[in-house]
mmCIF file of C-alpha atoms in Angstrom:
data_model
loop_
_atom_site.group_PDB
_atom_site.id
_atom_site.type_symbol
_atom_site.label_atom_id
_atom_site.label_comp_id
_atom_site.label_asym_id
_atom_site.label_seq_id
_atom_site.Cartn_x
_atom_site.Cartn_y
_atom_site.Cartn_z
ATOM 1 C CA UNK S 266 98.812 145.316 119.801
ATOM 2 C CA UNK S 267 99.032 142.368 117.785
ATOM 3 C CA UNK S 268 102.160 141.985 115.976
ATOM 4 C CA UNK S 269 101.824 140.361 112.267
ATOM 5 C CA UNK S 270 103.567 136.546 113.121
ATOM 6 C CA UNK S 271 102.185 133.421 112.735
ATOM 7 C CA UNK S 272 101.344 131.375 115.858
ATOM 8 C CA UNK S 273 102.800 128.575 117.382
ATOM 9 C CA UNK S 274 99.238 126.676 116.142
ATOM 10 C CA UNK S 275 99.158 127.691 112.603
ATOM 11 C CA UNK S 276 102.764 126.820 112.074
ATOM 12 C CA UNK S 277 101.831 123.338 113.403
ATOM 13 C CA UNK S 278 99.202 123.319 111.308
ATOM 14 C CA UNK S 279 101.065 123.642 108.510
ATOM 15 C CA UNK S 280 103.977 121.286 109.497
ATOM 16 C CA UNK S 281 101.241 118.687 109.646
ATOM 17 C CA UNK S 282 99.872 119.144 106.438
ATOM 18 C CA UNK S 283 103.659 119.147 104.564
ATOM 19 C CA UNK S 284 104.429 115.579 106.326
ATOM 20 C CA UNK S 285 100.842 114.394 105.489
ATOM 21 C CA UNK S 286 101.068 115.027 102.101
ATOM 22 C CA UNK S 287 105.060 114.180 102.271
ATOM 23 C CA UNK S 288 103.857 110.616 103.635
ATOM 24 C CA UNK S 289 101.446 109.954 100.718
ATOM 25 C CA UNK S 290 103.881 110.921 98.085
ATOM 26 C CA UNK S 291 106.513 108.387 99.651
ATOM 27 C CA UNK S 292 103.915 105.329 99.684
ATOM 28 C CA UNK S 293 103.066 106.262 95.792
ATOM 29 C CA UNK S 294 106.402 106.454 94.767
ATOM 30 C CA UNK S 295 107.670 103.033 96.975
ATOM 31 C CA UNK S 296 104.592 101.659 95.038
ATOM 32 C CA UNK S 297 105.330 102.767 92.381
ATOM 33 C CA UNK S 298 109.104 101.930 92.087
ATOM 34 C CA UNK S 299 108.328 98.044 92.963
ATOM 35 C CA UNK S 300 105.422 98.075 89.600
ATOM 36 C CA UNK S 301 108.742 99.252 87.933
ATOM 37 C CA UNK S 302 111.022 96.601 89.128
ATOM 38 C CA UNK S 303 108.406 94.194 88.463
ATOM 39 C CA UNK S 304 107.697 94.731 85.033
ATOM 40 C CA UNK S 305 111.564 94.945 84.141
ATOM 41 C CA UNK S 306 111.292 90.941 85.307
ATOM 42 C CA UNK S 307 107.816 90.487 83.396
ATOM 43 C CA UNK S 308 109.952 92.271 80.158
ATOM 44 C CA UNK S 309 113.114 90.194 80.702
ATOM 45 C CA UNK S 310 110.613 86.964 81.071
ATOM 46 C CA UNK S 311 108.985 87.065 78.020
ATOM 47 C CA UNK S 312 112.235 88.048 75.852
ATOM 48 C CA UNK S 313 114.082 85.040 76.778
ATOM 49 C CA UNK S 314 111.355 82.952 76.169
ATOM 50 C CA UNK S 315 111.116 84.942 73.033
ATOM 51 C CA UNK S 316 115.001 84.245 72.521
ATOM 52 C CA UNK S 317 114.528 80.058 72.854
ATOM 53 C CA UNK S 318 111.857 80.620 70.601
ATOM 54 C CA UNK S 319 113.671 82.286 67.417
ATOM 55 C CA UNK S 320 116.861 80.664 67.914
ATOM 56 C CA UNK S 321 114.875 77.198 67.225
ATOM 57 C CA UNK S 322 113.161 78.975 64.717
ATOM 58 C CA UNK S 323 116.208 80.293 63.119
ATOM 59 C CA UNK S 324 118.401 77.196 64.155
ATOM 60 C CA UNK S 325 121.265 80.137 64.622
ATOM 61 C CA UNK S 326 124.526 78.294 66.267
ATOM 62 C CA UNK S 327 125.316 79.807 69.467
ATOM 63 C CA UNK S 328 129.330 80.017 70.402
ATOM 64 C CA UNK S 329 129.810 77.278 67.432
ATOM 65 C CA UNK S 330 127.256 75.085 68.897
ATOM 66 C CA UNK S 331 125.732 72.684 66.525
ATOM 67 C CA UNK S 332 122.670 72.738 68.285
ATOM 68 C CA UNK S 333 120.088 69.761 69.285
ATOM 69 C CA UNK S 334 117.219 71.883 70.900
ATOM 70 C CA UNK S 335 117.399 74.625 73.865
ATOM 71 C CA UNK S 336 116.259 74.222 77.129
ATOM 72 C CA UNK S 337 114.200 76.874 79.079
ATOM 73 C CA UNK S 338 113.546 75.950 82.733
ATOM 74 C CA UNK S 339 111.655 77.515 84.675
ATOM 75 C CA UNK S 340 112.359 77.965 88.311
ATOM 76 C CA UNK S 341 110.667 80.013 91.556
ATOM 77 C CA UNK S 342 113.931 82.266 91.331
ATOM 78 C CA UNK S 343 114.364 82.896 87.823
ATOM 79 C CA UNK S 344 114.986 80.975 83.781
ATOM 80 C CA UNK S 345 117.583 79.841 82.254
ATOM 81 C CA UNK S 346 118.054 79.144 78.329
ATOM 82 C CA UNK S 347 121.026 76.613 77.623
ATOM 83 C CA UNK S 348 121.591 75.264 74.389
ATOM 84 C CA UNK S 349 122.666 71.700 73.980
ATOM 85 C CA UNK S 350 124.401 70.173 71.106
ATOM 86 C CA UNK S 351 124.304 66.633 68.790
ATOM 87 C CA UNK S 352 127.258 65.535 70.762
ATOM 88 C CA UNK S 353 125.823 66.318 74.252
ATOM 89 C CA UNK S 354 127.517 69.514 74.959
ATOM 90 C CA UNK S 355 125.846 72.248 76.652
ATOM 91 C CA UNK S 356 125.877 76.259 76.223
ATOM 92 C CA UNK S 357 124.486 78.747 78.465
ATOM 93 C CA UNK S 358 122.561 81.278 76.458
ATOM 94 C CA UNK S 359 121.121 83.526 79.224
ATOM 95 C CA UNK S 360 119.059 84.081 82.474
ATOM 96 C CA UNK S 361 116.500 85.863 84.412
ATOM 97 C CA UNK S 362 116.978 86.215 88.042
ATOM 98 C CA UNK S 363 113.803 87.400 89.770
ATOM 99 C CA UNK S 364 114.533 90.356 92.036
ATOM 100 C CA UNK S 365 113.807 90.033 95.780
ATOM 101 C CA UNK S 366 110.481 89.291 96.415
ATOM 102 C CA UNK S 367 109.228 88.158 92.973
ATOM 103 C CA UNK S 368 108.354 84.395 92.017
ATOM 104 C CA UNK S 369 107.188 81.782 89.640
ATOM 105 C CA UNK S 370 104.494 79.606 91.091
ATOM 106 C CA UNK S 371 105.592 76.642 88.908
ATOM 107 C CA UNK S 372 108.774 74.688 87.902
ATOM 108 C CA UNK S 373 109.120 73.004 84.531
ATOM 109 C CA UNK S 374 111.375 72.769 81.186
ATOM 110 C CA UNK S 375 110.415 73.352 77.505
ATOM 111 C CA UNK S 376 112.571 71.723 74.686
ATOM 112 C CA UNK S 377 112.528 74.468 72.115
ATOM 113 C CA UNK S 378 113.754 71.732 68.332
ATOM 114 C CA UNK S 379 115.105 73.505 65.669
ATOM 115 C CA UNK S 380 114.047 73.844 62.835
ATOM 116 C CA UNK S 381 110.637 74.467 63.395
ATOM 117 C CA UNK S 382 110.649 75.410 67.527
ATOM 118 C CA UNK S 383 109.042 71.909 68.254
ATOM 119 C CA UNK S 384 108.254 72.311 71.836
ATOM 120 C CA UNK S 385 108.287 69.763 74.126
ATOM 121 C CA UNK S 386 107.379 70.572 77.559
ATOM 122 C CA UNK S 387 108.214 68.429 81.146
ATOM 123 C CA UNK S 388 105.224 68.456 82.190
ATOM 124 C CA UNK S 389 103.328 67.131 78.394
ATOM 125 C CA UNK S 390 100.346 68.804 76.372
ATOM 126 C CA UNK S 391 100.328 71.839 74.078
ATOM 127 C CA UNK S 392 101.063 74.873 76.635
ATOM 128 C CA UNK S 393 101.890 75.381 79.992
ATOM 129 C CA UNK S 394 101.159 78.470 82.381
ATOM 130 C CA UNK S 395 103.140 79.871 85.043
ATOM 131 C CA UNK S 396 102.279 83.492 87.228
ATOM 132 C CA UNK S 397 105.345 85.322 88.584
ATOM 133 C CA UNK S 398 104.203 87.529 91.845
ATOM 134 C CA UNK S 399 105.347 89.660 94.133
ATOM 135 C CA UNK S 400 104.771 90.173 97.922
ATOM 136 C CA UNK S 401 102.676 93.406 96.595
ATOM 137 C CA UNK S 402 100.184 91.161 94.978
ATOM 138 C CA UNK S 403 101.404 92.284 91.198
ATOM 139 C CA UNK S 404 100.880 89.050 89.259
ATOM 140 C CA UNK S 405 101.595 88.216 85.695
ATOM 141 C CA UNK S 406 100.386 85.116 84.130
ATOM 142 C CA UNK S 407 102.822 84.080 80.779
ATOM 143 C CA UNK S 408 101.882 81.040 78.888
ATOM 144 C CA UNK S 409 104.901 78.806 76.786
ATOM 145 C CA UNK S 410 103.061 76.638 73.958
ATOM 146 C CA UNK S 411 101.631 76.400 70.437
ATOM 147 C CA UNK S 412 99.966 78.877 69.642
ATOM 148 C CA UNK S 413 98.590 79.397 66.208
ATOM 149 C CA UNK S 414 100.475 76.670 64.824
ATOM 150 C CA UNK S 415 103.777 78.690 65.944
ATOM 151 C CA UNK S 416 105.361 78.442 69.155
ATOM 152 C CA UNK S 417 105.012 81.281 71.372
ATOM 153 C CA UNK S 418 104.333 83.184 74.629
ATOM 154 C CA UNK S 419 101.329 85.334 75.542
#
């Protein structure tokens, strides 16, 4: 007689199902943990350049710094907004660094002038693109320029 177990197959069977289904619910989440990381440096991107932009709109001082214009470089690794005063002074305002694995494809400055957020970018013309990617081929193309007649970033 036949007593009511499972076998030896059907528990394999059903070990190999849990760790297929296991394995696919690991990739998705790995995936979809590195779309998070990379849009937190896609956010922080575009509100720094959104900081240079209404600080030279505003023409706000920053630490009692009279300023001139700001400067936001762009790197491969990350941006940086300093401020730099009449008297040739500079203040650092902020930074992105790019987590591991993420880029910029381009390097260049943009003088954000107060009062009116006069840009005036290192590499000349109206607007200037730049793509930050990572190794999972998530790209993100942000443009600095005038845009409307106001500076801005898309």
């Amino acid at each position: 007689m036949r007593s009511p177990a499972f076998t030896l197959i059907e528990l394999l069977i059903v070990t190999l199902i849990i760790a297929l289904l296991s394995g696919g619910f690991m990739i998705s989440y790995t995936n979809l943990r590195e779309k998070a990381v990379f849009d937190d440096d896609q956010s922080k991107t575009i509100s720094i350049i959104q900081k240079a932009r209404d600080l030279s709109l505003t023409n706000l001082q920053v630490n009692d710094l009279e300023t001139d214009y700001y400067r936001l470089e762009v790197k491969t690794d990350g941006i940086t907004l300093t401020g730099y005063d009449i008297d040739g002074g500079t203040r650092s305002i902020g930074s992105v660094t790019f987590s591991t694995g993420i880029t910029s494809d381009t390097e260049f400055y943009a003088d954000y002038s107060p009062p009116y957020g006069t840009i005036t970018l290192s590499t000349g013309g109206q607007s200037q693109d730049f793509t930050i990617a990572d190794s999972n081929g998530n790209t993100s193309t942000v443009s600095i320029g005038i845009f409307g007649g106001f500076p801005e970033a898309s």
